[in-house]
C-alpha positions in Angstrom: 104.4 13.7 88.2 102.0 10.8 87.8 99.1 13.1 88.1 100.6 15.5 85.5 101.4 12.6 83.1 97.8 11.3 83.5 96.4 14.8 82.7 98.7 15.1 79.7 97.5 11.8 78.3 93.9 12.8 78.8 94.4 16.1 76.9 96.2 14.2 74.2 93.3 11.7 73.8 90.9 14.6 73.5 93.0 16.4 70.9 93.4 13.2 68.8 89.6 12.4 69.0 88.9 15.9 68.0 91.2 15.6 65.0 89.7 12.3 63.8 86.0 13.0 64.2 85.3 12.5 60.5 86.3 9.4 58.3 87.6 11.7 55.6 90.3 13.1 57.8 93.5 11.3 56.6 96.1 13.7 58.0 97.4 11.4 60.8 100.9 11.4 59.4 100.9 15.2 59.3 99.7 15.4 62.9 102.4 13.0 64.0 105.2 15.0 62.4 103.8 18.3 63.9 103.7 16.7 67.4 107.2 15.2 66.9 108.6 18.7 66.0 107.0 20.3 69.1 108.3 17.5 71.3 111.9 18.0 70.0 111.7 21.7 70.5 110.6 21.4 74.1 113.3 18.9 74.9 115.9 21.2 73.4 114.8 24.2 75.5 114.7 22.0 78.6 118.2 20.8 78.0 119.5 24.4 77.5 117.8 25.6 80.8 119.3 22.7 82.8 122.8 23.3 81.3 122.5 27.0 82.2 121.6 26.3 85.8 124.5 23.8 86.1 127.0 26.4 84.9 125.7 28.9 87.4 126.1 26.5 90.3 129.7 25.7 89.3 130.5 29.4 89.2 129.0 30.0 92.6 130.9 27.1 94.2 134.1 28.5 92.8 133.5 32.0 94.2 132.6 30.7 97.6 135.9 28.7 97.7 137.9 31.9 96.8 136.0 33.9 99.5 136.8 31.3 102.1 140.5 31.5 101.4 140.6 35.3 101.6 138.8 35.3 104.9 141.4 32.9 106.3 144.2 35.3 105.1 142.5 38.3 106.8 142.2 36.4 110.0 145.9 35.6 110.0 146.7 39.3 109.3 144.5 40.5 112.2 146.3 38.1 114.6 149.6 39.7 113.5 148.3 43.2 114.1 147.2 42.3 117.6 150.7 40.9 118.4 152.3 44.2 117.1 149.9 46.4 119.1 150.7 44.5 122.3 154.4 45.1 121.7 153.9 48.9 121.7 152.6 49.2 125.2 155.7 50.9 126.7 156.3 53.3 123.8 154.1 56.1 125.3 156.1 56.2 128.5 159.3 56.5 126.6 157.9 59.4 124.6 156.5 61.5 127.5 159.7 63.3 128.2 160.0 64.2 124.5 156.4 65.6 124.5 157.0 67.8 127.5 160.2 69.2 126.0 158.3 69.8 122.7 155.5 71.7 124.5 157.9 73.9 126.3 159.6 74.7 123.0 156.3 75.7 121.4 155.4 77.9 124.3 158.8 79.6 124.2 158.5 80.0 120.4 155.1 81.6 120.7 156.3 83.9 123.5 159.2 85.0 121.3 156.9 85.7 118.4 154.6 87.8 120.5 157.2 89.4 122.7 156.7 92.8 121.2 152.9 92.7 121.9 153.4 91.2 125.4 155.6 94.0 126.6 153.7 96.7 124.7 150.1 96.0 125.5 149.4 99.3 127.3 151.1 101.4 124.6 149.3 99.5 121.8 145.9 100.0 123.5 146.6 103.7 123.9 147.7 104.0 120.3 144.5 102.2 119.1 142.3 104.5 121.2 143.9 107.6 119.6 143.3 106.1 116.2 139.6 105.6 117.1 139.3 109.2 118.2 140.9 110.3 114.9 138.4 108.2 113.0 141.1 105.9 111.7 139.1 102.8 112.5 140.8 100.4 110.1 144.3 101.1 111.6 142.8 100.8 115.1 141.3 97.5 114.2 144.7 96.3 112.9 146.3 97.0 116.3 143.4 95.3 118.1 143.8 92.2 115.8 147.5 92.0 116.6 146.8 92.1 120.4 144.1 89.6 120.2 146.2 87.3 118.1 149.0 87.4 120.6 146.6 86.7 123.4 144.9 83.9 121.6 148.2 82.2 120.6 149.4 82.2 124.2 146.1 80.9 125.5 146.0 78.2 122.9 149.4 76.9 123.9 148.2 76.8 127.5 145.1 74.9 126.3 147.3 72.3 124.6 149.2 71.4 127.8 148.1 68.2 129.5 148.5 69.9 132.9 146.9 73.3 132.3 147.6 76.0 134.8 144.5 77.9 135.7 146.6 80.7 137.3 148.6 81.2 134.1 145.5 81.4 132.0 143.9 83.9 134.4 147.1 85.9 134.5 147.2 86.1 130.7 143.6 87.1 130.4 144.1 89.8 133.0 147.2 91.1 131.2 145.2 91.4 127.9 142.0 92.7 129.5 142.5 96.1 128.0 142.3 94.4 124.6 138.7 93.3 125.4 137.8 96.9 126.5 139.4 98.2 123.3 137.3 95.8 121.3 134.2 97.2 122.9 135.3 100.8 122.3 135.9 100.1 118.6 132.5 98.4 118.4 130.8 101.4 119.8 132.4 103.6 117.2 131.3 101.2 114.4 127.7 101.2 115.7 127.7 105.0 115.7 128.6 105.1 112.1 126.1 102.4 111.1 123.3 104.2 113.0 123.8 107.1 110.6 124.0 105.0 107.5 121.3 106.9 105.5 123.0 110.3 106.1 126.6 109.1 105.9 126.2 107.1 102.6 125.0 110.3 100.9 128.3 112.2 101.6 131.0 109.8 102.9 130.4 106.3 101.8 134.1 105.5 102.3 133.7 105.5 106.1 130.7 103.2 105.8 132.7 100.8 103.7 135.5 100.9 106.3 133.1 99.9 109.0 131.8 97.0 106.9 135.3 95.8 106.1 136.0 95.6 109.8 132.8 93.8 110.5 133.4 91.3 107.8 137.0 90.7 109.1 135.6 89.9 112.5 133.0 87.7 110.9 135.7 85.6 109.2 137.6 85.5 112.5 134.6 84.2 114.2 134.1 81.5 111.7 137.8 80.5 111.8 137.8 80.3 115.7 134.6 78.3 115.7 136.1 75.8 113.2 139.2 75.6 115.4 137.0 74.9 118.4 135.5 72.0 116.6 138.9 70.5 116.1 140.8 71.5 119.3 138.1 72.4 121.7 139.7 75.9 122.2 137.7 79.1 121.8 139.3 82.5 122.6 137.6 84.7 125.1 135.0 87.1 123.6 134.5 84.8 120.6 132.3 84.7 118.6 131.8 88.5 118.6 128.9 88.3 116.1 129.6 91.8 114.8 127.7 91.2 111.6 124.5 90.3 113.6 125.1 93.3 115.9 125.6 95.6 112.9 122.3 94.4 111.5 120.6 95.1 114.9 122.1 98.5 114.9 120.7 99.3 111.4 117.3 97.9 112.5 117.2 100.2 115.6 118.2 103.1 113.4 115.3 102.5 111.1 112.9 102.2 114.1 114.3 105.4 115.6 113.9 107.2 112.2 110.2 106.1 112.0 109.5 107.2 115.5 111.5 110.5 115.2 108.8 112.6 113.7 107.4 114.9 116.3 103.8 115.5 115.3 101.2 117.9 116.6 98.4 116.8 118.8 94.7 116.6 117.8 94.0 119.8 119.7 96.8 121.7 117.9 96.0 120.6 114.4 92.9 118.6 113.2 95.0 117.4 110.2 97.9 116.2 112.4 97.6 112.5 111.2 97.5 113.5 107.5 100.6 115.5 107.9 102.4 112.9 110.0 101.6 110.1 107.5 102.8 112.2 104.6 106.1 112.9 106.4 106.4 109.1 107.0 105.7 108.4 103.3 108.3 110.8 102.1 110.9 109.8 104.6 110.5 106.1 104.0 110.6 106.5 100.2 113.7 108.8 100.3 115.5 106.4 102.6 114.8 103.3 100.5 115.9 105.1 97.3 119.1 106.1 99.0 119.7 102.5 100.2 119.0 101.1 96.7 121.2 103.4 94.7 123.9 104.4 97.3 123.8 101.8 100.0 123.7 98.6 98.0 127.1 99.1 96.4 128.7 99.6 99.9 127.4 96.4 101.5 128.5 92.9 100.7 125.9 91.0 98.7 125.4 88.5 101.5 123.7 91.3 103.5 120.8 91.6 101.0 120.7 95.1 102.4 117.9 96.6 100.3 115.5 93.7 101.2 116.6 94.0 104.8 115.8 97.8 104.9 112.4 97.2 103.2 111.6 94.6 105.9 112.8 96.8 108.8 110.9 99.8 107.5 107.8 97.6 107.0 108.0 96.3 110.6 108.8 99.7 112.1 105.8 101.2 110.3 103.6 98.4 111.4 104.6 98.9 115.1 104.2 102.6 114.8 100.8 102.4 113.3 99.7 99.9 115.9 100.8 102.5 118.5 98.8 105.3 116.9 95.8 103.0 116.8 96.1 102.0 120.4 96.3 105.7 121.4 92.8 106.1 119.8 91.8 107.6 116.4 88.7 109.5 115.6 86.4 109.6 112.5 88.4 111.3 109.8 91.7 110.1 111.2 90.6 106.5 110.7 89.7 107.4 107.1 93.2 109.0 106.6 94.9 105.9 108.0 92.9 103.4 106.0 93.5 105.5 102.8 97.2 105.6 103.6 97.3 101.8 104.1 95.6 101.2 100.8 98.2 103.5 99.0 101.1 101.9 100.9 102.0 99.4 98.1 101.0 101.9 95.4 103.3 104.0 93.2 103.6 106.7 95.9 105.6 104.5 98.3 106.5 100.8 98.1 105.4 100.5 94.5 107.4 103.5 93.4 108.9 103.1 89.9 112.4 103.5 91.2 111.9 100.6 93.7 109.9 98.3 91.5 112.8 96.5 89.9 114.0 95.3 93.3 110.8 95.1 95.3 107.8 92.8 94.8 105.0 94.4 96.8 102.9 91.3 96.6 105.4 89.6 99.0 105.0 92.3 101.6 102.9 91.1 104.6 100.0 93.4 105.7 101.0 96.3 107.8 98.2 95.6 110.2 96.7 92.3 111.4 93.4 91.4 109.8 91.7 91.8 113.1 93.1 95.3 113.6 92.1 96.3 110.0 88.7 94.9 110.5 88.3 96.7 113.8 89.3 100.0 112.1 86.9 99.5 109.3 84.1 98.7 111.7 84.8 101.8 113.7 85.0 103.8 110.4 81.7 102.3 109.3 80.0 103.1 112.6 81.4 106.6 112.6 80.3 107.1 109.0 76.8 105.9 109.8 76.6 108.3 112.7 78.1 111.2 110.8 75.8 110.6 107.9 72.8 110.6 110.1 74.0 113.8 111.8 74.9 115.5 108.5 71.5 114.8 107.0 69.7 115.9 110.1 71.6 119.2 110.4 71.4 119.8 106.7 67.6 119.4 106.8 67.3 121.6 109.9 69.3 124.3 108.1 67.3 124.0 105.0 64.0 124.2 107.0 65.3 127.3 108.7 66.1 128.8 105.3 62.5 128.4 104.3 61.6 131.1 106.9 64.0 133.7 105.4 62.7 137.1 104.3 64.3 136.7 100.8 63.6 134.6 97.8 65.2 131.2 97.3 68.1 130.7 94.9 67.5 129.9 91.2 69.6 127.8 88.9 70.8 128.8 85.5 67.4 127.8 84.0 65.4 130.0 86.4 64.1 127.2 88.6 64.0 127.8 92.3 66.1 125.5 94.6 68.0 125.4 97.8 71.5 124.2 98.6 70.3 121.0 100.3 70.6 118.7 97.3 74.1 119.8 96.5 75.2 119.4 100.1 73.5 115.9 100.3 74.9 114.7 97.0 78.5 115.8 97.8 78.3 114.2 101.3 77.1 110.9 99.9 79.5 110.9 96.9 82.5 111.8 99.0 81.7 109.1 101.5 81.4 106.5 98.8 84.6 107.6 97.1 86.5 107.3 100.4 85.0 103.9 101.1 85.9 102.8 97.6 89.6 103.7 98.2 89.7 101.6 101.3 88.1 98.3 100.1 85.3 97.0 97.9 83.7 95.3 100.9 83.6 98.5 102.9 82.2 100.3 99.9 79.3 97.9 99.7 78.6 98.3 103.4 78.7 102.1 103.1 76.5 101.9 100.0 73.9 100.1 102.2 74.1 102.8 104.8 73.6 105.5 102.2 70.5 103.8 100.8 69.1 103.3 104.3 69.8 107.0 105.3 68.5 108.3 102.0 65.2 106.5 102.5 65.0 107.9 106.0 65.7 111.3 104.6 62.9 111.0 102.2 60.4 110.5 105.0 62.0 113.3 107.1 61.9 115.7 104.2 58.2 114.9 103.6 57.5 115.5 107.3 59.4 118.8 107.2 57.3 120.0 104.3 54.1 119.0 106.0 55.2 120.8 109.2 56.1 123.9 107.1 52.7 123.9 105.4 50.8 123.5 108.7 52.7 126.4 110.3 52.0 128.6 107.3 48.2 127.9 107.5 48.2 129.0 111.1 49.2 132.4 109.9 49.1 132.8 106.1 51.1 136.0 106.3 54.2 134.1 107.3 56.6 133.1 106.0 56.5 135.8 103.3 58.0 133.6 100.6 56.1 130.4 101.5 55.0 129.6 97.9 58.5 130.1 96.4 60.1 127.9 99.0 57.5 125.2 98.4 58.4 125.5 94.7 62.1 125.1 95.7 61.3 122.1 97.9 59.4 120.5 95.0 62.4 121.0 92.7 64.6 119.6 95.4 62.5 116.5 95.4 63.2 116.0 91.7 66.9 116.4 92.3 66.7 113.8 95.1 64.7 111.4 93.0 67.1 111.6 90.0 70.1 111.1 92.3 68.5 108.0 93.8 67.7 106.5 90.4 70.8 107.4 88.5 73.4 106.9 91.2 71.9 104.1 93.3 69.3 102.6 90.9 66.7 103.0 93.6 63.3 102.8 91.8 61.3 102.8 95.0 63.1 105.8 96.5 62.7 107.6 93.2 58.9 106.9 93.3 58.7 107.9 97.0 60.5 111.2 96.3 58.3 111.9 93.3 55.2 111.3 95.4 56.6 113.8 98.0 57.0 116.3 95.1 53.4 115.8 94.0 52.2 116.1 97.6 54.1 119.4 97.8 52.4 120.6 94.6 49.1 119.7 96.2 50.0 121.9 99.2 50.7 124.7 96.8 47.2 124.3 95.3 45.7 124.2 98.8 47.0 127.8 99.2 45.3 128.8 95.9 42.0 127.2 96.8 41.9 128.6 100.3 42.0 132.0 98.6 39.3 131.1 96.1 37.0 129.2 98.5 34.5 132.1 98.9 34.3 132.5 95.2 33.8 128.8 94.5 31.1 128.8 97.2 29.2 131.5 95.3 29.0 129.5 92.1 25.4 128.4 91.3 24.1 130.7 94.0 21.3 133.2 92.9 23.8 136.1 92.8 26.1 134.2 90.5 23.7 134.4 87.6 24.2 138.1 87.2 27.8 138.5 88.5 31.1 137.7 86.8 33.2 138.5 89.9 33.8 134.8 90.8 35.2 133.6 87.5 37.2 136.7 87.0 38.7 136.4 90.4 39.5 132.7 89.8 41.2 133.5 86.6 43.2 136.4 88.0 44.3 134.3 91.1 45.3 131.3 89.0 47.3 133.6 86.8 48.9 135.3 89.7 50.1 131.9 91.2 51.2 130.8 87.8 53.9 133.5 87.9 55.3 131.5 90.9 54.7 128.1 89.4 56.8 128.8 86.3 59.8 128.3 88.6 58.9 124.6 89.0 60.7 122.0 87.0 58.8 121.2 83.8 57.3 117.8 84.9 55.9 119.3 88.1 54.8 122.6 86.4 52.8 120.5 84.0 51.4 118.4 86.8 50.4 121.3 89.0 48.6 123.2 86.2 46.7 120.0 85.2 45.7 119.5 88.9 44.8 123.2 89.2 42.5 123.0 86.2 41.0 119.7 87.5 40.3 121.1 90.9 38.7 124.2 89.5 36.4 122.0 87.4 35.6 119.9 90.5 34.6 123.0 92.4 32.2 123.9 89.5 30.8 120.4 89.5 30.4 120.5 93.3 28.4 123.7 92.9 26.3 122.3 90.0 25.5 119.1 91.9 25.2 120.7 95.4 21.5 121.8 95.0 22.5 125.4 95.8 20.0 127.0 93.5 16.6 126.0 92.0 16.0 127.4 88.5 12.2 127.9 88.5 11.8 129.1 84.9 13.2 128.5 81.4 14.8 131.9 81.3 16.9 131.2 84.4 17.8 127.8 83.1 18.9 129.2 79.8 20.8 132.0 81.5 22.6 129.6 83.9 23.6 127.2 81.1 24.9 130.0 78.9 26.8 131.5 81.8 28.4 128.1 82.6 29.4 127.7 79.0 31.0 131.2 79.0 32.9 130.5 82.1 34.0 127.1 80.8 35.4 128.8 77.7 37.2 131.4 79.9 38.7 128.7 82.1 39.7 126.5 79.1 41.3 129.4 77.4 43.1 130.4 80.6 44.6 127.0 81.2 45.4 126.4 77.6 47.3 129.7 77.4 49.2 129.1 80.7 50.1 125.5 80.2 49.4 123.7 77.0 48.7 120.0 77.5 48.2 117.0 75.2 45.5 115.5 77.5 41.8 116.4 77.2 40.9 119.5 79.2 38.8 118.8 82.3 36.9 121.9 81.5 35.1 119.9 78.8 33.2 118.2 81.5 31.3 121.4 82.1 29.8 121.5 78.6 27.4 118.6 78.9 26.4 120.0 82.4 25.5 123.3 80.8 23.6 121.6 78.0 21.5 119.7 80.6 20.8 122.9 82.5 19.7 125.0 79.6 17.7 122.3 77.7 14.3 123.7 76.8 12.5 120.5 75.7 12.0 118.2 78.7 11.2 115.3 76.5 14.8 115.3 75.2 16.3 115.1 78.7 16.8 111.3 78.6 18.8 111.7 75.4 20.8 114.5 76.8 21.6 112.6 80.0 22.5 109.5 78.0 25.1 111.5 76.1 26.6 112.8 79.3 26.7 109.3 80.9 28.2 107.8 77.7 31.0 110.4 77.8 31.5 110.2 81.6 30.5 106.7 82.6 31.3 107.2 86.3 28.4 109.7 86.6 26.0 108.4 89.3 22.2 108.4 89.5 22.4 110.8 92.5 24.4 113.3 90.5 21.9 113.2 87.6 19.0 113.7 90.0 20.8 116.6 91.5 21.1 118.2 88.1 17.4 117.7 87.4 16.5 119.1 90.9 18.5 122.3 90.1 16.5 122.8 86.9 13.3 123.0 89.0 11.0 121.6 86.3 11.2 117.9 87.2 9.3 116.4 90.1 10.9 113.6 92.1 8.8 111.0 90.2 9.6 112.5 86.9 13.3 112.6 87.7 13.2 109.0 88.8 11.4 108.0 85.5 14.1 109.8 83.5 16.8 108.0 85.5 15.2 104.6 84.8 14.9 105.5 81.1 
């Protein structure tokens, strides 16, 4: 307190000194009044707080005094109770005789009440069995209930005795043993009805309702007896019967038996056995669930949730059945059928059917198969598909290659282009495989897509090898096969179909280019056939005999036109390409003859004659190819014109200018080629030719 007072004085001195720092501050009286008001306010609040605390203490002391007085009163009352309790020690002995007499009276009263049933147990049991045979289950259950009630009442009275007689209890149980057997017989009859619920509810729902009424009565009896046990410790023999649980088990077994009841053919008897079996299952399950929803639900108490239960039972039964089918072993297409069926399971054809949709949420159904089993199935399917695709492609190519040897022309499409059935077979195979994979899962579709790409790329190489082998066999004996050219045309057109399929369906630019290259190579093999025929005639060009003989060029034109009649069956892009290549290769052969030093033109007349003849044949060839296949590109035949001009030039001094024009037009012309041209003229020495080249 001293320290606090000291600190307060210090703060007050600081505040006053701060207020009176300047001489002109004359508000001391105002400050005094303000401080006085604050002091008065603080003192008033302090007094109020102290007064409040004092009032609380007074109230607390008063309440504690009252509590102490009440505790003393309670203590006195407890002492009185103890005295009264001690005075009652001999009362139980005095009442024992009365209790024994009362127990005997209750037993006699119970015996009198059940006297009819006690003396008529055999007759009542026989009566109940007759009722069961007649199908009057409700009346039979009434008899059973009366018998069990009599037995239970008597046993309960025995249970209440302080000195229970085991022999009396056993005698009673033995006397009513037929009632227990009757209960079992009635239960068997109930289960027989419940096991045929699907068929019975269609034509006799009343019998099903009767069974359920009996089951529910027994369920209530079980609950009553269990509640009694909690109070008295007595539970009648055979209780609880749990008939509701047993009825549900019966229905569950009936569902399992129904799923397993279809007798299907073996794989050896019918390749489509699994498809048929799965379709029968689908129809059976769908029909049963519809019956349960619209006919069964009104018969069952709501607590059964019978539709949801049937859905669950069928789901589990199908799961176990499919597991069994898988464990027995499935093959290629069978796996596809099963996976497809699994994907359609929650669709509108089964669990997602429009008539079930309002009561069934398919999203809550667990998978029919474990993920590991489904993955194993898909892996097996994937491997089988890979193997089958490889086999199909190989066999299809073998069959197509065999068709190339046939003694009949290949097929033509509506536009007149030759083709074989291979592209259609291949496309259908790949598309069907992709469609099946798509129906199973997106992940499997992507894996199968990868396999299709892989096998398609392999097929491109195999097809190219088959074409090369076909060509090589043909050139061993050019008489065979008879329709070699036409089948090579068909193979080329097939390549275009394969290339378009790869690009449009799979967006495979590389495969498209590879297949196009194979098509161009095949066109080259077709031209090899032509140029083998024309080789002797090309070899005669720029020979001495060629100057006076038109046989070579006429044969070339006739042969090209003859093969043209086969080439028109090529698809447009390859027809244009092969005709351009044919023209180019003809010109190359002429250039090879002109630059091959085959002839030496020793005089101006021969040079003029050779140049004019080359121009004439150039015009014939240009006209031929222009007529057979018009093209927007410059004709290769034009390359022969400057060659002819060089050959027939009469003024040697103009040769540098002539050769310069040729080189400017064809800048890949070499010095050696120009020297060969001058050597063929025969009027330029080696030194002169060299000088011209330098110039």
